[in-house]
mmCIF file of C-alpha atoms in Angstrom:
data_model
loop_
_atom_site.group_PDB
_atom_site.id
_atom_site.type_symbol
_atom_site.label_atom_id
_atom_site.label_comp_id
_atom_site.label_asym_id
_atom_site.label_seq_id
_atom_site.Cartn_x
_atom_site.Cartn_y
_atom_site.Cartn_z
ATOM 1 C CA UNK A 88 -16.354 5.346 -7.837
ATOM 2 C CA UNK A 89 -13.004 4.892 -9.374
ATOM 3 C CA UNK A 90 -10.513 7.933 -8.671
ATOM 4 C CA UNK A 91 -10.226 10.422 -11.524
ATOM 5 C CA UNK A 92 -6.792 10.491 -11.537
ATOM 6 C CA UNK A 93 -6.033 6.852 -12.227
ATOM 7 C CA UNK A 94 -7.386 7.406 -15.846
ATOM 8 C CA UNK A 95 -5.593 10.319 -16.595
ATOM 9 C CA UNK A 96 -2.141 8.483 -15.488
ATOM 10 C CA UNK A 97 -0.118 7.273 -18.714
ATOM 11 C CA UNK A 98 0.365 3.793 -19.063
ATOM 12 C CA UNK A 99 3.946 3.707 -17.806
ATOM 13 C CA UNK A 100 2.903 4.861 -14.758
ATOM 14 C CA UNK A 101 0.017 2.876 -14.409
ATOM 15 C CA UNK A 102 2.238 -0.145 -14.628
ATOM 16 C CA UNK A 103 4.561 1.198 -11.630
ATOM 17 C CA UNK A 104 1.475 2.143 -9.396
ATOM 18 C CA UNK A 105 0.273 -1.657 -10.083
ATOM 19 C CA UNK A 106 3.807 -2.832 -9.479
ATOM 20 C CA UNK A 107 4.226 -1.076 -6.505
ATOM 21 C CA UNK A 108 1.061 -1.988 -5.476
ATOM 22 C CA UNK A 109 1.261 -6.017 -5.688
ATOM 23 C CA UNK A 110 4.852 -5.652 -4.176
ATOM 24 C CA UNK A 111 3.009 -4.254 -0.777
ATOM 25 C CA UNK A 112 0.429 -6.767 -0.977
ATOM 26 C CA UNK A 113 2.708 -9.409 -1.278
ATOM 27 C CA UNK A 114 5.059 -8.076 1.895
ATOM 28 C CA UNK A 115 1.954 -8.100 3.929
ATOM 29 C CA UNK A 116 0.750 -11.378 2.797
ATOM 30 C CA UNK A 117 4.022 -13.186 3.053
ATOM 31 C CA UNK A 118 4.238 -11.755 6.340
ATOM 32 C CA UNK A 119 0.772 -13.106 7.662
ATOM 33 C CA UNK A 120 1.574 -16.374 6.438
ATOM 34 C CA UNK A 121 4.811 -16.448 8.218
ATOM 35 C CA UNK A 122 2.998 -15.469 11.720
ATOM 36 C CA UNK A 123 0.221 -17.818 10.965
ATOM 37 C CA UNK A 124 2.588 -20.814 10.572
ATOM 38 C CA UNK A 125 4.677 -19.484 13.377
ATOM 39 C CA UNK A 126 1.307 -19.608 15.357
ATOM 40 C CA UNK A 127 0.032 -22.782 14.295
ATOM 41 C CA UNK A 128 2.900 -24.727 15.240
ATOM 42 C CA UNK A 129 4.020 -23.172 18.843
ATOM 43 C CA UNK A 130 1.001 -22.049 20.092
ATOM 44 C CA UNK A 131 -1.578 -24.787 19.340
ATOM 45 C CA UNK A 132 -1.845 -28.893 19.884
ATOM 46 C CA UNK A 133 -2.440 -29.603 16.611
ATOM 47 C CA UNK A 134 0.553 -31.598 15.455
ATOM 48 C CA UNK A 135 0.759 -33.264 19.301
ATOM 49 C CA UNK A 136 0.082 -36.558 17.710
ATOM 50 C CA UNK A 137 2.990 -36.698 15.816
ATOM 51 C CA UNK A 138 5.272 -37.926 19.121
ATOM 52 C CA UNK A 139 8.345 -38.584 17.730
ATOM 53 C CA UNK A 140 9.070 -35.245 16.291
ATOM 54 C CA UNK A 141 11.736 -33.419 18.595
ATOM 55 C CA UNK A 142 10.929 -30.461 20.084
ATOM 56 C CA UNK A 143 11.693 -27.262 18.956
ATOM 57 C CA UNK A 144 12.474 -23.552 20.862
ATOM 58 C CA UNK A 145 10.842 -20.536 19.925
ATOM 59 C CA UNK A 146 13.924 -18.634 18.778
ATOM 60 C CA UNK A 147 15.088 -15.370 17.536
ATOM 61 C CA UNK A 148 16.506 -17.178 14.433
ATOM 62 C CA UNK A 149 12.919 -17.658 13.157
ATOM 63 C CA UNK A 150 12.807 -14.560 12.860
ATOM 64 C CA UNK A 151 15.869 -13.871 10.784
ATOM 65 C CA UNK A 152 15.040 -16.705 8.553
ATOM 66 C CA UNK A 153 11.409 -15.254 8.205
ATOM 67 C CA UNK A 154 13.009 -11.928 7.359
ATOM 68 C CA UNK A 155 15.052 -13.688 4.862
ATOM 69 C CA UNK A 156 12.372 -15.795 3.375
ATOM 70 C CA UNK A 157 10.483 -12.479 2.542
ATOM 71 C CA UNK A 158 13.203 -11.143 1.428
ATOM 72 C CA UNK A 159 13.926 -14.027 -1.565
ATOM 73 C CA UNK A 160 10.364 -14.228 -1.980
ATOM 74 C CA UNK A 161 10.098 -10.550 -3.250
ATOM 75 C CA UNK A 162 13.490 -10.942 -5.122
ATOM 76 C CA UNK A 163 12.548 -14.195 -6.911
ATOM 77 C CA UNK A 164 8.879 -12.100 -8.015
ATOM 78 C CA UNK A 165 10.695 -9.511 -9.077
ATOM 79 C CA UNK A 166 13.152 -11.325 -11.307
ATOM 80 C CA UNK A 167 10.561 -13.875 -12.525
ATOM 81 C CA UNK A 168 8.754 -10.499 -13.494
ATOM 82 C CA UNK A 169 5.562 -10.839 -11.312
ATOM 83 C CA UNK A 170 5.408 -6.860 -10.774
ATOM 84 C CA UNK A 171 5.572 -6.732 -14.460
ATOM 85 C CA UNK A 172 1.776 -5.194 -15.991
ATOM 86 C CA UNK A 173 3.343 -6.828 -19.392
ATOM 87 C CA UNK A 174 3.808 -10.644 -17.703
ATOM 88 C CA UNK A 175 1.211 -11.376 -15.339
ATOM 89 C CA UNK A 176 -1.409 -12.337 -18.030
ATOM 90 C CA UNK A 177 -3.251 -15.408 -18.698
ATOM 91 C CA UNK A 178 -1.034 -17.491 -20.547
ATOM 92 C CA UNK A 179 1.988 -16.509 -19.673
ATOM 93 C CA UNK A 180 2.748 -19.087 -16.917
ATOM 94 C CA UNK A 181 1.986 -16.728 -14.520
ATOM 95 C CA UNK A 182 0.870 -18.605 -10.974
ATOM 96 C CA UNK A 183 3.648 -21.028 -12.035
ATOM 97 C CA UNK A 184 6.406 -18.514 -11.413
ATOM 98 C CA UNK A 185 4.549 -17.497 -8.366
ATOM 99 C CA UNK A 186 4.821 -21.584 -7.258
ATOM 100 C CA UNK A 187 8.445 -21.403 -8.517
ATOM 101 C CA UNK A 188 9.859 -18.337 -6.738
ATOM 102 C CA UNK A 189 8.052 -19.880 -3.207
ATOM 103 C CA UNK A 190 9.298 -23.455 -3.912
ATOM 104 C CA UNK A 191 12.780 -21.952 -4.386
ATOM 105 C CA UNK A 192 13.072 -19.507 -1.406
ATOM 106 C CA UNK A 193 11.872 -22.727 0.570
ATOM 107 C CA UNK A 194 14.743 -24.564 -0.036
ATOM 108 C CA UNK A 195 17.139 -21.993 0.277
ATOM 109 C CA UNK A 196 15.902 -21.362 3.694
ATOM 110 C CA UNK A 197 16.487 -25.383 4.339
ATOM 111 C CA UNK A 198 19.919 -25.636 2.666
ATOM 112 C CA UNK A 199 20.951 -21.732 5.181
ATOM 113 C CA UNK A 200 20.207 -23.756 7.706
ATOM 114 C CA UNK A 201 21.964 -27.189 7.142
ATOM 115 C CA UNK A 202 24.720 -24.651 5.723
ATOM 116 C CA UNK A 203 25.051 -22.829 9.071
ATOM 117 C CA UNK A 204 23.777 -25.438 11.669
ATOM 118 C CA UNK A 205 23.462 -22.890 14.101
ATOM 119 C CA UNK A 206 19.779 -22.852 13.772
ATOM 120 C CA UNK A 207 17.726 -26.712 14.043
ATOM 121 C CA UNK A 208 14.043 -25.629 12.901
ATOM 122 C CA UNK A 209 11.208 -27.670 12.681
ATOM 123 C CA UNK A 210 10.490 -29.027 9.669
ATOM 124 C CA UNK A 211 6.432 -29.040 10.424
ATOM 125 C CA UNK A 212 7.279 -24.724 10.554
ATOM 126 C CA UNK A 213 8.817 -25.084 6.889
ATOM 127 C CA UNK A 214 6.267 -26.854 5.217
ATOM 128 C CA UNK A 215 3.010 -24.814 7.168
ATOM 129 C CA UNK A 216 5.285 -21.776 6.171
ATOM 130 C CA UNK A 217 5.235 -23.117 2.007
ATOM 131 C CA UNK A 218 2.270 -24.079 1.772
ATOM 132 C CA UNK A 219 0.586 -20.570 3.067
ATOM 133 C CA UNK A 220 2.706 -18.891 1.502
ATOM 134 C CA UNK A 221 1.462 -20.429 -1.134
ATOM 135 C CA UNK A 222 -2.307 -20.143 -0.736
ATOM 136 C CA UNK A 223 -2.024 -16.744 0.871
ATOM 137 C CA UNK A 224 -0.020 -14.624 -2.455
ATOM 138 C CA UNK A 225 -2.378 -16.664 -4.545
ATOM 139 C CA UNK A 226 -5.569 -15.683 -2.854
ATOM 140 C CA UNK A 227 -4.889 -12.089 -3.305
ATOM 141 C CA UNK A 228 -3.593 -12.075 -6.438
ATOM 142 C CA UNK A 229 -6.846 -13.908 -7.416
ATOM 143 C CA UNK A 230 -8.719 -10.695 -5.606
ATOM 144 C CA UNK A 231 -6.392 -8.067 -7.160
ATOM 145 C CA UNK A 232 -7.242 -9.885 -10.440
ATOM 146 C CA UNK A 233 -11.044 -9.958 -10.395
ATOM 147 C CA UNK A 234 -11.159 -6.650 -8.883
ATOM 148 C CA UNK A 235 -7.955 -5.101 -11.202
ATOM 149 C CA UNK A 236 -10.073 -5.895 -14.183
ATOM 150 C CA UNK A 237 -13.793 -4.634 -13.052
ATOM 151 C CA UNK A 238 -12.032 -1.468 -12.140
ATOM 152 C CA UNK A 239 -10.093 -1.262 -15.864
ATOM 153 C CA UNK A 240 -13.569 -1.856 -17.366
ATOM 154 C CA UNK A 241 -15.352 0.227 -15.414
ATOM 155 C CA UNK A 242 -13.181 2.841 -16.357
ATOM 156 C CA UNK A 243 -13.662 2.012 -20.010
ATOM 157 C CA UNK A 244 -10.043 1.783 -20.316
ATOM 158 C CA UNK A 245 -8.955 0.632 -23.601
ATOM 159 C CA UNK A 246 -5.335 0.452 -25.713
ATOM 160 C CA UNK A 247 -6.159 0.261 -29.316
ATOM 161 C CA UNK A 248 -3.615 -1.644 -31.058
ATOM 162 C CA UNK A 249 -2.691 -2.499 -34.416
ATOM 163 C CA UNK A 250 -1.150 -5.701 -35.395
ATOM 164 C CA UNK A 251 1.526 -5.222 -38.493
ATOM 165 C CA UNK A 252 1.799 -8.557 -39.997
ATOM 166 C CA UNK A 253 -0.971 -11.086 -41.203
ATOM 167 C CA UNK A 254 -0.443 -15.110 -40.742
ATOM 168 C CA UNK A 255 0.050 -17.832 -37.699
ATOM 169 C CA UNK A 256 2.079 -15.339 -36.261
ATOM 170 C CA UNK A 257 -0.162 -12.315 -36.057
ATOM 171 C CA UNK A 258 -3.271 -14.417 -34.655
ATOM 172 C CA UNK A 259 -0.897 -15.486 -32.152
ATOM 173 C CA UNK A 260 -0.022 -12.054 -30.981
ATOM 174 C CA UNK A 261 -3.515 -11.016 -31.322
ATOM 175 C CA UNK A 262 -4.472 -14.496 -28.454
ATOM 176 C CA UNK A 263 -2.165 -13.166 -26.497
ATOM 177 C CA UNK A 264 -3.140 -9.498 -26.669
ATOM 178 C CA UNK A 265 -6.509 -10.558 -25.878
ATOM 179 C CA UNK A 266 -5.526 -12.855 -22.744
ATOM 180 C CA UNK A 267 -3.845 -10.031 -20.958
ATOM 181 C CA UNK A 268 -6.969 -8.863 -18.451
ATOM 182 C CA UNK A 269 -5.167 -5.548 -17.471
ATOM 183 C CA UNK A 270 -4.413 -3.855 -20.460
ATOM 184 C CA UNK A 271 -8.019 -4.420 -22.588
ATOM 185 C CA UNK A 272 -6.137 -4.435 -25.780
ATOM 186 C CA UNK A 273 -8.896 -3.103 -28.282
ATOM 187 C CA UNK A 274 -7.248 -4.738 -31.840
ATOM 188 C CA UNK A 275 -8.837 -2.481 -34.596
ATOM 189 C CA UNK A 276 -6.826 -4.495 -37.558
ATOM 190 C CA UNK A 277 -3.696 -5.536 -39.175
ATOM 191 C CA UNK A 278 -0.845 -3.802 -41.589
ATOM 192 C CA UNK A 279 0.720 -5.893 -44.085
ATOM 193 C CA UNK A 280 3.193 -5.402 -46.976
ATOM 194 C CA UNK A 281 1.096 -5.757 -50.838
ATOM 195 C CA UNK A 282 3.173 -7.759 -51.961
ATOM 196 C CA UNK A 283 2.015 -10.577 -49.696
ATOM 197 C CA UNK A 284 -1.899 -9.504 -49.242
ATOM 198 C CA UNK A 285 -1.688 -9.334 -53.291
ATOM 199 C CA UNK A 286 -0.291 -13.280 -53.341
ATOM 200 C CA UNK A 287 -3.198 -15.059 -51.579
ATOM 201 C CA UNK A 288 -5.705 -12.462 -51.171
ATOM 202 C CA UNK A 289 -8.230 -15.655 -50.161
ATOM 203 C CA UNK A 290 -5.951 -15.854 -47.509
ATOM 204 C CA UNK A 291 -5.898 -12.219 -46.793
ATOM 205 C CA UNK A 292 -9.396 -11.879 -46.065
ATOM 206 C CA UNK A 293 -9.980 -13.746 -43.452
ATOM 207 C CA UNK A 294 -7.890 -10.859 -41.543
ATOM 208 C CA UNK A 295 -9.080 -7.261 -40.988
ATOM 209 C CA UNK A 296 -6.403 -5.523 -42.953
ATOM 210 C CA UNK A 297 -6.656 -2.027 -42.729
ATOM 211 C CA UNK A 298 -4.289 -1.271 -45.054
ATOM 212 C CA UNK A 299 -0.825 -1.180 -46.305
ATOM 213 C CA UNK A 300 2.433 -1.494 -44.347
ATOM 214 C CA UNK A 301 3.839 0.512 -46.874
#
Protein backbone atom coordinates (compact mmCIF):
# COMPACT_ATOMS: atom_id res chain seq x y z
CA UNK A 1 0.00 0.00 0.00
CA UNK A 2 1.61 3.15 -1.11
CA UNK A 3 1.81 5.93 1.75
CA UNK A 4 -0.90 8.58 1.55
CA UNK A 5 1.24 11.25 1.88
CA UNK A 6 3.47 10.71 -1.12
CA UNK A 7 0.44 11.72 -3.37
CA UNK A 8 -0.47 14.64 -1.67
CA UNK A 9 3.35 15.98 -1.91
CA UNK A 10 3.69 18.67 -4.85
CA UNK A 11 5.83 17.81 -7.53
CA UNK A 12 8.81 19.89 -6.41
CA UNK A 13 9.03 18.02 -3.55
CA UNK A 14 8.51 14.84 -4.96
CA UNK A 15 11.56 15.43 -7.08
CA UNK A 16 13.80 16.25 -3.84
CA UNK A 17 12.42 13.14 -1.86
CA UNK A 18 13.50 11.04 -5.15
CA UNK A 19 16.74 12.97 -5.26
CA UNK A 20 17.51 12.50 -1.90
CA UNK A 21 16.54 9.20 -2.10
CA UNK A 22 18.89 7.83 -5.10
CA UNK A 23 21.74 9.97 -3.48
CA UNK A 24 21.49 7.42 -0.27
CA UNK A 25 21.19 4.53 -2.41
CA UNK A 26 24.02 5.36 -4.31
CA UNK A 27 26.37 6.11 -0.95
CA UNK A 28 25.44 2.70 0.19
CA UNK A 29 25.98 1.03 -3.03
CA UNK A 30 29.24 2.67 -3.86
CA UNK A 31 30.23 1.77 -0.53
CA UNK A 32 29.48 -2.10 -0.86
CA UNK A 33 31.25 -2.18 -3.97
CA UNK A 34 34.26 -0.63 -2.51
CA UNK A 35 34.33 -3.38 0.48
CA UNK A 36 33.53 -6.07 -1.95
CA UNK A 37 36.57 -5.27 -4.16
CA UNK A 38 38.56 -4.54 -1.08
CA UNK A 39 37.50 -8.17 -0.07
CA UNK A 40 37.97 -9.89 -3.18
CA UNK A 41 41.40 -8.95 -3.66
CA UNK A 42 43.06 -9.27 0.06
CA UNK A 43 41.13 -11.76 1.47
CA UNK A 44 40.68 -14.46 -1.22
CA UNK A 45 43.15 -16.59 -3.78
CA UNK A 46 41.51 -15.68 -6.62
CA UNK A 47 43.98 -13.61 -8.59
CA UNK A 48 47.03 -16.06 -7.08
CA UNK A 49 47.69 -17.10 -10.59
CA UNK A 50 48.66 -13.98 -11.76
CA UNK A 51 52.51 -14.39 -10.14
CA UNK A 52 54.14 -11.60 -11.32
CA UNK A 53 51.94 -8.98 -9.89
CA UNK A 54 53.76 -7.36 -6.75
CA UNK A 55 52.30 -7.54 -3.68
CA UNK A 56 50.37 -5.10 -2.13
CA UNK A 57 49.70 -3.97 1.91
CA UNK A 58 46.45 -3.53 3.26
CA UNK A 59 46.73 0.17 4.07
CA UNK A 60 44.96 2.99 5.63
CA UNK A 61 45.32 4.91 2.29
CA UNK A 62 42.66 2.61 0.76
CA UNK A 63 40.65 3.92 2.74
CA UNK A 64 41.14 7.59 2.04
CA UNK A 65 41.11 6.93 -1.60
CA UNK A 66 37.78 4.91 -1.11
CA UNK A 67 36.45 7.90 0.80
CA UNK A 68 37.49 10.01 -2.03
CA UNK A 69 36.24 7.86 -4.79
CA UNK A 70 32.70 8.16 -3.17
CA UNK A 71 33.09 11.34 -2.77
CA UNK A 72 33.69 12.24 -6.85
CA UNK A 73 31.32 9.64 -7.58
CA UNK A 74 28.38 11.55 -5.88
CA UNK A 75 29.82 14.93 -7.17
CA UNK A 76 30.18 13.80 -10.82
CA UNK A 77 26.07 12.39 -10.41
CA UNK A 78 25.19 15.35 -9.15
CA UNK A 79 26.66 17.62 -11.79
CA UNK A 80 25.86 15.23 -14.67
CA UNK A 81 22.27 15.69 -13.10
CA UNK A 82 21.54 12.01 -12.09
CA UNK A 83 19.42 13.22 -8.90
CA UNK A 84 17.57 15.25 -11.36
CA UNK A 85 13.48 13.73 -11.66
CA UNK A 86 13.69 15.98 -15.06
CA UNK A 87 17.04 13.96 -16.56
CA UNK A 88 17.02 10.49 -15.65
CA UNK A 89 14.53 9.45 -18.43
CA UNK A 90 14.78 7.14 -21.24
CA UNK A 91 16.45 8.93 -23.82
CA UNK A 92 18.26 11.19 -22.26
CA UNK A 93 21.64 9.36 -22.10
CA UNK A 94 21.01 8.52 -18.82
CA UNK A 95 23.20 5.13 -17.77
CA UNK A 96 25.82 6.81 -20.00
CA UNK A 97 26.45 9.62 -17.55
CA UNK A 98 26.24 7.08 -14.85
CA UNK A 99 29.33 5.09 -16.96
CA UNK A 100 30.90 8.57 -17.41
CA UNK A 101 30.94 9.99 -13.87
CA UNK A 102 32.48 6.21 -12.65
CA UNK A 103 34.97 6.08 -15.58
CA UNK A 104 36.09 9.59 -14.55
CA UNK A 105 36.38 9.30 -10.71
CA UNK A 106 38.48 6.09 -11.72
CA UNK A 107 41.07 7.86 -13.21
CA UNK A 108 41.27 10.57 -10.96
CA UNK A 109 41.86 8.16 -8.23
CA UNK A 110 44.88 6.66 -10.59
CA UNK A 111 46.37 10.03 -11.65
CA UNK A 112 46.06 11.13 -7.03
CA UNK A 113 48.04 8.48 -6.77
CA UNK A 114 50.85 8.72 -9.46
CA UNK A 115 50.42 12.57 -8.41
CA UNK A 116 51.29 11.87 -4.75
CA UNK A 117 53.31 8.54 -4.90
CA UNK A 118 52.88 8.10 -1.42
CA UNK A 119 50.34 5.47 -1.93
CA UNK A 120 51.39 2.21 -4.66
CA UNK A 121 47.84 0.40 -4.99
CA UNK A 122 47.09 -2.49 -6.84
CA UNK A 123 45.88 -2.07 -9.97
CA UNK A 124 43.69 -5.56 -9.79
CA UNK A 125 41.80 -3.24 -6.56
CA UNK A 126 41.12 -0.37 -9.24
CA UNK A 127 39.66 -2.19 -11.88
CA UNK A 128 37.40 -4.84 -9.34
CA UNK A 129 36.59 -1.38 -7.69
CA UNK A 130 35.21 0.13 -11.55
CA UNK A 131 33.75 -2.40 -12.65
CA UNK A 132 31.32 -2.93 -9.39
CA UNK A 133 30.90 0.15 -9.11
CA UNK A 134 29.65 -0.10 -12.15
CA UNK A 135 27.28 -3.07 -11.99
CA UNK A 136 26.32 -2.29 -8.42
CA UNK A 137 24.68 1.77 -9.07
CA UNK A 138 23.29 0.19 -12.18
CA UNK A 139 21.55 -2.70 -10.57
CA UNK A 140 19.68 -0.51 -8.27
CA UNK A 141 18.90 2.06 -10.34
CA UNK A 142 17.38 -0.68 -12.60
CA UNK A 143 15.26 -1.73 -9.21
CA UNK A 144 14.43 1.89 -8.23
CA UNK A 145 13.27 2.16 -11.88
CA UNK A 146 10.91 -0.81 -12.22
CA UNK A 147 9.70 -0.32 -8.82
CA UNK A 148 9.66 3.92 -9.07
CA UNK A 149 7.25 3.47 -11.89
CA UNK A 150 4.73 0.57 -10.52
CA UNK A 151 4.49 2.73 -7.49
CA UNK A 152 3.71 6.17 -9.77
CA UNK A 153 1.07 4.02 -11.54
CA UNK A 154 -0.28 2.51 -8.84
CA UNK A 155 -0.88 5.70 -7.46
CA UNK A 156 -2.57 6.83 -10.64
CA UNK A 157 -0.29 9.66 -10.71
CA UNK A 158 -0.61 11.69 -13.73
CA UNK A 159 0.73 15.44 -15.03
CA UNK A 160 -1.53 16.55 -17.75
CA UNK A 161 0.30 18.60 -20.11
CA UNK A 162 -0.33 20.65 -22.98
CA UNK A 163 2.00 21.03 -25.81
CA UNK A 164 1.85 24.83 -27.41
CA UNK A 165 3.18 24.45 -30.80
CA UNK A 166 2.25 21.92 -33.68
CA UNK A 167 5.15 20.48 -36.17
CA UNK A 168 8.58 18.23 -35.94
CA UNK A 169 9.18 20.07 -33.00
CA UNK A 170 6.11 19.46 -30.89
CA UNK A 171 6.05 15.53 -31.67
CA UNK A 172 9.46 15.66 -30.48
CA UNK A 173 8.64 17.13 -27.15
CA UNK A 174 5.64 15.04 -26.95
CA UNK A 175 8.50 11.47 -27.50
CA UNK A 176 10.20 12.79 -24.99
CA UNK A 177 7.37 13.60 -22.59
CA UNK A 178 6.24 10.20 -23.07
CA UNK A 179 9.79 8.45 -22.44
CA UNK A 180 10.15 9.98 -19.04
CA UNK A 181 8.76 6.80 -16.72
CA UNK A 182 8.50 9.02 -13.53
CA UNK A 183 6.48 11.78 -14.35
CA UNK A 184 3.42 9.86 -16.54
CA UNK A 185 3.00 12.90 -18.62
CA UNK A 186 -0.81 12.58 -19.65
CA UNK A 187 -0.63 14.97 -23.16
CA UNK A 188 -4.35 16.04 -23.61
CA UNK A 189 -3.42 18.26 -26.94
CA UNK A 190 -1.65 21.05 -28.55
CA UNK A 191 -2.06 25.14 -28.76
CA UNK A 192 -1.13 26.75 -31.85
CA UNK A 193 -1.31 30.30 -33.32
CA UNK A 194 -4.42 30.49 -36.44
CA UNK A 195 -2.51 31.84 -38.47
CA UNK A 196 -0.47 28.68 -38.99
CA UNK A 197 -3.35 25.89 -38.24
CA UNK A 198 -5.38 28.15 -40.93
CA UNK A 199 -2.24 27.66 -43.65
CA UNK A 200 -2.17 23.83 -43.93
CA UNK A 201 -5.06 22.75 -42.01
CA UNK A 202 -4.32 19.03 -43.79
CA UNK A 203 -1.39 19.36 -41.89
CA UNK A 204 -3.09 20.50 -38.80
CA UNK A 205 -5.15 17.60 -38.35
CA UNK A 206 -3.11 15.09 -37.90
CA UNK A 207 -2.46 16.89 -34.34
CA UNK A 208 -5.01 17.15 -31.49
CA UNK A 209 -5.31 20.88 -31.40
CA UNK A 210 -7.38 21.98 -28.78
CA UNK A 211 -7.49 25.27 -29.67
CA UNK A 212 -5.97 28.58 -30.18
CA UNK A 213 -2.71 29.97 -28.76
CA UNK A 214 -4.26 33.12 -28.98
Amino acid sequence: MVPSFLKNLTRKRKKVLFGVFLFFMDLIFLTASLITAYFIRFYTNLFSFFNSFPVYGITSEYIYYSIVFIFLNLLLFFIYKLYDWDHIYKGSGYYFRIIKAITLSTIIIILLGYFFETFAFSRVWIVLLFCFSLILVFLIRCIINVIGIKILKKMGIQTNTLIIGIGENGRRIENTLRNHEYENFNIIGYLEKKEKIDADKAYSESFPILGHLE
